[in-house]
Short mmCIF file of C-alpha atoms in Angstrom, two decimals:
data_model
loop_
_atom_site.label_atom_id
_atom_site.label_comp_id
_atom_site.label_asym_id
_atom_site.label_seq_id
_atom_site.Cartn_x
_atom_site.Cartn_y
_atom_site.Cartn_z
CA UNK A 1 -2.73 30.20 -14.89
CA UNK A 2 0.39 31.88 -13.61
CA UNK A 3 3.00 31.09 -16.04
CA UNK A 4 5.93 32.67 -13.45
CA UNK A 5 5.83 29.59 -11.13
CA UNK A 6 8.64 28.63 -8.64
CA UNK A 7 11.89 26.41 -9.26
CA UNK A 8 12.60 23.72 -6.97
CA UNK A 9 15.33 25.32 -5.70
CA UNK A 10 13.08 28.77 -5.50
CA UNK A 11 10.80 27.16 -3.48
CA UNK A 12 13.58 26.07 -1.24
CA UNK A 13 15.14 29.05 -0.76
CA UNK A 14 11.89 30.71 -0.35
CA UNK A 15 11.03 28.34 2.83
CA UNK A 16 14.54 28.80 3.95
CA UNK A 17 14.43 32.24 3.72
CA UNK A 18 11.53 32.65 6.09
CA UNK A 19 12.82 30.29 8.52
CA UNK A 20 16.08 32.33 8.95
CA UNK A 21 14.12 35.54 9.38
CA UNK A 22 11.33 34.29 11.76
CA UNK A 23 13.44 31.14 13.39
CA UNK A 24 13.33 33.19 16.66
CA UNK A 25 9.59 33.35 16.61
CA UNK A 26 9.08 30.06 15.57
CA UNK A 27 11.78 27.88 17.60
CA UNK A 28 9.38 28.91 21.12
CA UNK A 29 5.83 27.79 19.54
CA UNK A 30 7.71 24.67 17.79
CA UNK A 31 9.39 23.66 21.15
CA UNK A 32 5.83 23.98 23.15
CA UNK A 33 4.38 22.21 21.15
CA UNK A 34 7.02 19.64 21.47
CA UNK A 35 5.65 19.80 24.87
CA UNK A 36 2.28 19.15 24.35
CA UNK A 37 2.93 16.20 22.28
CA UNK A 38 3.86 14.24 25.33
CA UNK A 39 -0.09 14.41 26.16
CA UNK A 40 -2.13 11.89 25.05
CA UNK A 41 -5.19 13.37 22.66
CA UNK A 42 -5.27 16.93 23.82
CA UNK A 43 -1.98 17.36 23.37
CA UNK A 44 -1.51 15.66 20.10
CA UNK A 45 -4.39 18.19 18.69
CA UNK A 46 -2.06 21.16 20.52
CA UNK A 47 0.56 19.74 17.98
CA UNK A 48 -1.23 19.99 14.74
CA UNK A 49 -2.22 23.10 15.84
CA UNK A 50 1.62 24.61 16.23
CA UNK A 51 2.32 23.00 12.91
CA UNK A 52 -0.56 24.88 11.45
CA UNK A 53 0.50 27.95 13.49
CA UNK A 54 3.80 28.30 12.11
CA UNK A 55 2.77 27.25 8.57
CA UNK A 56 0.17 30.53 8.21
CA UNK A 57 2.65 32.60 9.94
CA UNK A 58 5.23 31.75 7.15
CA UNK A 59 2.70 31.79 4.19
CA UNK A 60 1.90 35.90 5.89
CA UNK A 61 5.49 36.65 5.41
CA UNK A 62 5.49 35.18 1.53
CA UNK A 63 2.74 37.34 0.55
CA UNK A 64 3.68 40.39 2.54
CA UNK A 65 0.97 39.85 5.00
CA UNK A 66 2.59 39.28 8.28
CA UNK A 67 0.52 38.30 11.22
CA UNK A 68 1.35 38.34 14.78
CA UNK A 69 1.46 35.16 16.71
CA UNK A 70 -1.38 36.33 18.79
CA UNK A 71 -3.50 37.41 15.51
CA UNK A 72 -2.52 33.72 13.75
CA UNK A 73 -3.57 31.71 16.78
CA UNK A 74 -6.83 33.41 17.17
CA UNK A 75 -7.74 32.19 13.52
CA UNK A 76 -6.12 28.65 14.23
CA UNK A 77 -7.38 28.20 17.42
CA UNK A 78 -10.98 27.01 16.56
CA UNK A 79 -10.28 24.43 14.62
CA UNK A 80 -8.24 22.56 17.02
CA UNK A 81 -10.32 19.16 16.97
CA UNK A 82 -9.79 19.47 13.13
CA UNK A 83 -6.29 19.17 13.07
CA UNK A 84 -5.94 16.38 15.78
CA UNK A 85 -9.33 14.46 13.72
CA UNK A 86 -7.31 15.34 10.21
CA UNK A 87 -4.32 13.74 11.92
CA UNK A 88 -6.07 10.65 12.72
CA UNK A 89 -7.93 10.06 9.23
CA UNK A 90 -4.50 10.37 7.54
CA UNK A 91 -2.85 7.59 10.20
CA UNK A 92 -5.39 5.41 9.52
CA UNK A 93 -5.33 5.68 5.22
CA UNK A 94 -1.97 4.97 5.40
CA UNK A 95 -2.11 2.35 7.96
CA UNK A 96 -4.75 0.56 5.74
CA UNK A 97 -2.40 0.98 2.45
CA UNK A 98 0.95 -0.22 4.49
CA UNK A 99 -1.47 -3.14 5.98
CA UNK A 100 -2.59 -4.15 3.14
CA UNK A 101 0.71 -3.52 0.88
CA UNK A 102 2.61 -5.81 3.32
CA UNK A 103 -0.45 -8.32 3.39
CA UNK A 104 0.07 -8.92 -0.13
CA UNK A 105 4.19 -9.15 0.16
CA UNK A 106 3.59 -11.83 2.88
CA UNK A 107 1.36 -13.99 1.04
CA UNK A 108 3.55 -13.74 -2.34
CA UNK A 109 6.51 -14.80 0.07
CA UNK A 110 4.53 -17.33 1.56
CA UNK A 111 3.92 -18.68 -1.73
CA UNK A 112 7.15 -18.72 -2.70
CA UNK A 113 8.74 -20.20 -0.19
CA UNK A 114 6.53 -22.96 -0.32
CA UNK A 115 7.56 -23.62 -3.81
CA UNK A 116 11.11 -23.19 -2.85
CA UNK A 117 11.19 -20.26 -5.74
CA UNK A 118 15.14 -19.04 -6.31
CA UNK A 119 13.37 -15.74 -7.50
CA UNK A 120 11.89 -14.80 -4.00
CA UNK A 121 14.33 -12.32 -3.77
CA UNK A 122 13.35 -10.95 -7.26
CA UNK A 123 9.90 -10.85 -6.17
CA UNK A 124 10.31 -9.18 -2.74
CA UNK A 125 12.66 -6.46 -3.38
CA UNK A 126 10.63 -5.13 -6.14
CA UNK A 127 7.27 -4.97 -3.93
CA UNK A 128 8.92 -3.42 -1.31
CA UNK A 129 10.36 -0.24 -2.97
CA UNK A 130 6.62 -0.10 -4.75
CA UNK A 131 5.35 -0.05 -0.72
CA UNK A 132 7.91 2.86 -0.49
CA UNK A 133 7.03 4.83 -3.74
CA UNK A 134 3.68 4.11 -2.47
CA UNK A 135 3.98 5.82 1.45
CA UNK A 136 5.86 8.29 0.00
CA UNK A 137 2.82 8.93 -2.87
CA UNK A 138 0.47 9.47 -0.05
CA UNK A 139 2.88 11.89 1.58
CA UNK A 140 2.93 13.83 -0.74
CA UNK A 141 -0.74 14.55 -1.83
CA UNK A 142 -1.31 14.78 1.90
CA UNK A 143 1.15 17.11 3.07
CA UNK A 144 -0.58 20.14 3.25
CA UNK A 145 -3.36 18.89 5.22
CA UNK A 146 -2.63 21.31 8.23
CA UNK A 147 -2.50 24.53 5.80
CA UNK A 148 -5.49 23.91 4.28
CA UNK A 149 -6.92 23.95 7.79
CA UNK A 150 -5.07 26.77 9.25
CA UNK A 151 -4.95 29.09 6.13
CA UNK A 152 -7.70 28.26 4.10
CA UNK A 153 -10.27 28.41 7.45
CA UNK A 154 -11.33 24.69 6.09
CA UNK A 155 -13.02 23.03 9.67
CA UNK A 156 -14.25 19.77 8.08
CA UNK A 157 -11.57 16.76 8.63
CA UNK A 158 -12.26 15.22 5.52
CA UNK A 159 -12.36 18.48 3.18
CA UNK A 160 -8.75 19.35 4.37
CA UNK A 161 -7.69 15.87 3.01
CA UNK A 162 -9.44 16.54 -0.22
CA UNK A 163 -8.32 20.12 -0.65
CA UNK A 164 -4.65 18.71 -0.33
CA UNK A 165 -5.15 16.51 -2.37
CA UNK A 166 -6.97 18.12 -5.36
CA UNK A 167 -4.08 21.26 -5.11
CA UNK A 168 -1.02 18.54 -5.48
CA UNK A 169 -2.52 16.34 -7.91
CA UNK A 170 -0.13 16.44 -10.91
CA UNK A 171 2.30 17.78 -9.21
CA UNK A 172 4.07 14.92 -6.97
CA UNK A 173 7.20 14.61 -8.92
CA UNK A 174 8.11 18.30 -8.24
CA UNK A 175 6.99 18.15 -4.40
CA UNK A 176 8.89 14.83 -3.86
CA UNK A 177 11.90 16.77 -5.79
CA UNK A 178 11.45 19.16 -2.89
CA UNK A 179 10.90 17.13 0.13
CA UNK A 180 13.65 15.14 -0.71
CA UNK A 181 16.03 18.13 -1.13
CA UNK A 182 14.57 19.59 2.27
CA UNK A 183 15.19 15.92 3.62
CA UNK A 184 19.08 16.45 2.84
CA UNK A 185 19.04 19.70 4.44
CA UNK A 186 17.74 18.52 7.72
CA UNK A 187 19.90 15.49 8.04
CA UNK A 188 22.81 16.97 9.58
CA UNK A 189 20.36 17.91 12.99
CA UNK A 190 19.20 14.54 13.01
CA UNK A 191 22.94 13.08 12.87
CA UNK A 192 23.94 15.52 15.58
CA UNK A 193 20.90 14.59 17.69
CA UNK A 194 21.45 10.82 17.80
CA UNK A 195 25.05 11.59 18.41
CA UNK A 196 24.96 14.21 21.24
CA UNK A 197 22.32 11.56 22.82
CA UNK A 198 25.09 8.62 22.57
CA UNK A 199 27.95 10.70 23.84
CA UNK A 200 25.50 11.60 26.62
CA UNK A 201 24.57 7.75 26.78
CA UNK A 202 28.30 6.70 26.82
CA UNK A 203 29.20 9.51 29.51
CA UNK A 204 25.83 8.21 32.27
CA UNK A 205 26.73 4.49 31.54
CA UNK A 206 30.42 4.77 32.58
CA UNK A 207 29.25 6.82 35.33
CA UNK A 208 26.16 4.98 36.86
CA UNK A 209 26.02 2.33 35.11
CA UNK A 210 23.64 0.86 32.46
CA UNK A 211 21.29 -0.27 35.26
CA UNK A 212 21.18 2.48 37.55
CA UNK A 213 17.97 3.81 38.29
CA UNK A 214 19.74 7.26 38.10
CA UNK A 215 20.74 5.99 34.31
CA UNK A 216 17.80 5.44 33.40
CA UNK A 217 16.13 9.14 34.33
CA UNK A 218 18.96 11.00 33.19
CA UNK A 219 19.44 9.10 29.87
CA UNK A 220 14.94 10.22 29.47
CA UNK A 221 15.25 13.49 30.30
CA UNK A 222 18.17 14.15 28.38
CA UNK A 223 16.85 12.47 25.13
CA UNK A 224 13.72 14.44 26.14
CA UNK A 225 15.62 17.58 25.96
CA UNK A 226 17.37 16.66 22.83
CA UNK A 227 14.54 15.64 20.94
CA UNK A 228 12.71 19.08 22.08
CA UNK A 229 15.66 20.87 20.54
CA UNK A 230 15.51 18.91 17.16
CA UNK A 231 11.70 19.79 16.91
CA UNK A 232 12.15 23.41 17.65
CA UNK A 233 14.86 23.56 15.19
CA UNK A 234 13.28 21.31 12.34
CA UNK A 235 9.32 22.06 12.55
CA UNK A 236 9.47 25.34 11.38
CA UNK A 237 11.87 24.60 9.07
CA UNK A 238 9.38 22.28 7.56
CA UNK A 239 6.20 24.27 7.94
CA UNK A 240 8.33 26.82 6.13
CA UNK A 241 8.82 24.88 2.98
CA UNK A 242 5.22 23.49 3.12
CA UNK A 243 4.05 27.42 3.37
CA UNK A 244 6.25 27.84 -0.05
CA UNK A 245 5.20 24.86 -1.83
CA UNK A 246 1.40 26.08 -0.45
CA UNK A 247 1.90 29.21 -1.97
CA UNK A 248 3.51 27.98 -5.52
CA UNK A 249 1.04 25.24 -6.23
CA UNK A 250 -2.18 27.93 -5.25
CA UNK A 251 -0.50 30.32 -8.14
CA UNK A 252 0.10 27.44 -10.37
CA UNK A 253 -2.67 25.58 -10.02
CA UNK A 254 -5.71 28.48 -9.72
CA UNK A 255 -3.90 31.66 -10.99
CA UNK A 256 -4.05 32.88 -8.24
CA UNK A 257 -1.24 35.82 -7.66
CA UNK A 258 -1.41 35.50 -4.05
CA UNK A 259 1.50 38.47 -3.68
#
């Protein structure tokens, strides 16, 4: 096993360092496919394929072998369905674990309350932040869904899952360490997003009116706008980190000396 393994930090820096270098390649195919996630189904696979894009383009840069967009897409491009069917298996595991987390927190408070218990808070509090830890879990160990499909050539739905999952098992601390730093970094765009949106809101109200017609299409295709800039700013920012954390785990985890 490779003992030289990434820091935290290293593996920040890493990401960040390929998003400052290729941000002007990556902000176009981030925004389209910003785009395309307005369309129902086709456009949602169009999506996980961008996010997939961007994540082999970054991990090509890491180990010095840089692909053109064109070269990257062709290899990505097959396994469209995959993403958008990989997408869908993951929405629906963690719909059934929030489902049936929150199933269980309702019937506890049900019970509870019945028996006018002063510890409901005590019991409620604590099961929540476990459903939390518990989202957060899954997350995690299946994060890197979309790079196993678009680096590793993987065209089954299910073996993506797996392969993410057996490469961050063990590991969840570190890559929550990560995400959560990564989280920090990205919060200033989302602050100034919601912001520049109510300014905007503020300014069309006072104008129009909160019940104009006008308003109301002005106030969507501005937040439309916005939110395309956010995702072309913050998707390959995040595919980025995911192609470093891809990379560090594979070295880790198989000795592998990608470089």
């Amino acid at each position: 096993m490779n003992s030289s393994s990434l820091g935290v930090g290293d593996v920040v820096s890493a990401g960040l360092r390929i998003y400052r270098d290729r941000f002007k390649t990556y902000f176009p195919l981030a925004i389209i496919a910003g785009l395309w996630s307005i369309v129902p189904i086709y456009g949602w696979a169009k999506y996980g394929q961008a996010t997939g894009l961007i994540s082999r383009l970054a991990f090509g840069e890491i180990i010095e072998k840089p692909e053109s967009v064109y070269e990257a897409r062709n290899r990505v491009q097959p396994r469209l369905w995959t993403f958008f069917l990989a997408s869908l298996l993951i929405s629906l595991i963690v719909f059934g674990v929030l489902f049936v987390s929150f199933l269980v927190v309702g019937i506890l408070t049900a019970i509870a309350t019945g028996t006018n218990t002063p510890a409901l808070f005590l019991i409620i509090v604590p099961l929540l932040i476990g459903i939390f830890i518990l989202f957060f879990w899954f997350f995690t160990r299946l994060s890197l869904v979309e790079l196993m499909i678009s680096i590793e050539d993987i065209s089954e739905p299910t073996r993506a899952i797996g392969r993410s999952w057996q490469l961050t098992k063990q590991f969840v601390g570190r890559l929550a360490l990560i995400y959560f730093i990564a989280g920090l970094i990205s919060l200033p765009i989302s602050f100034a997003s919601n912001f520049i949106l109510g300014i905007f809101q503020v300014i069309l109200e006072g104008i129009f009116g909160a019940d104009s017609d006008i308003f109301q299409l002005l106030e969507s295709l501005i937040s439309l706008a916005i939110n395309l800039l956010s995702i072309g700013i913050m998707m390959p920012f995040w595919q980025s980190i995911k192609a470093a954390i891809y990379y560090d785990l594979r070295s880790q985890r198989e000795g592998i000396d990608l470089m």
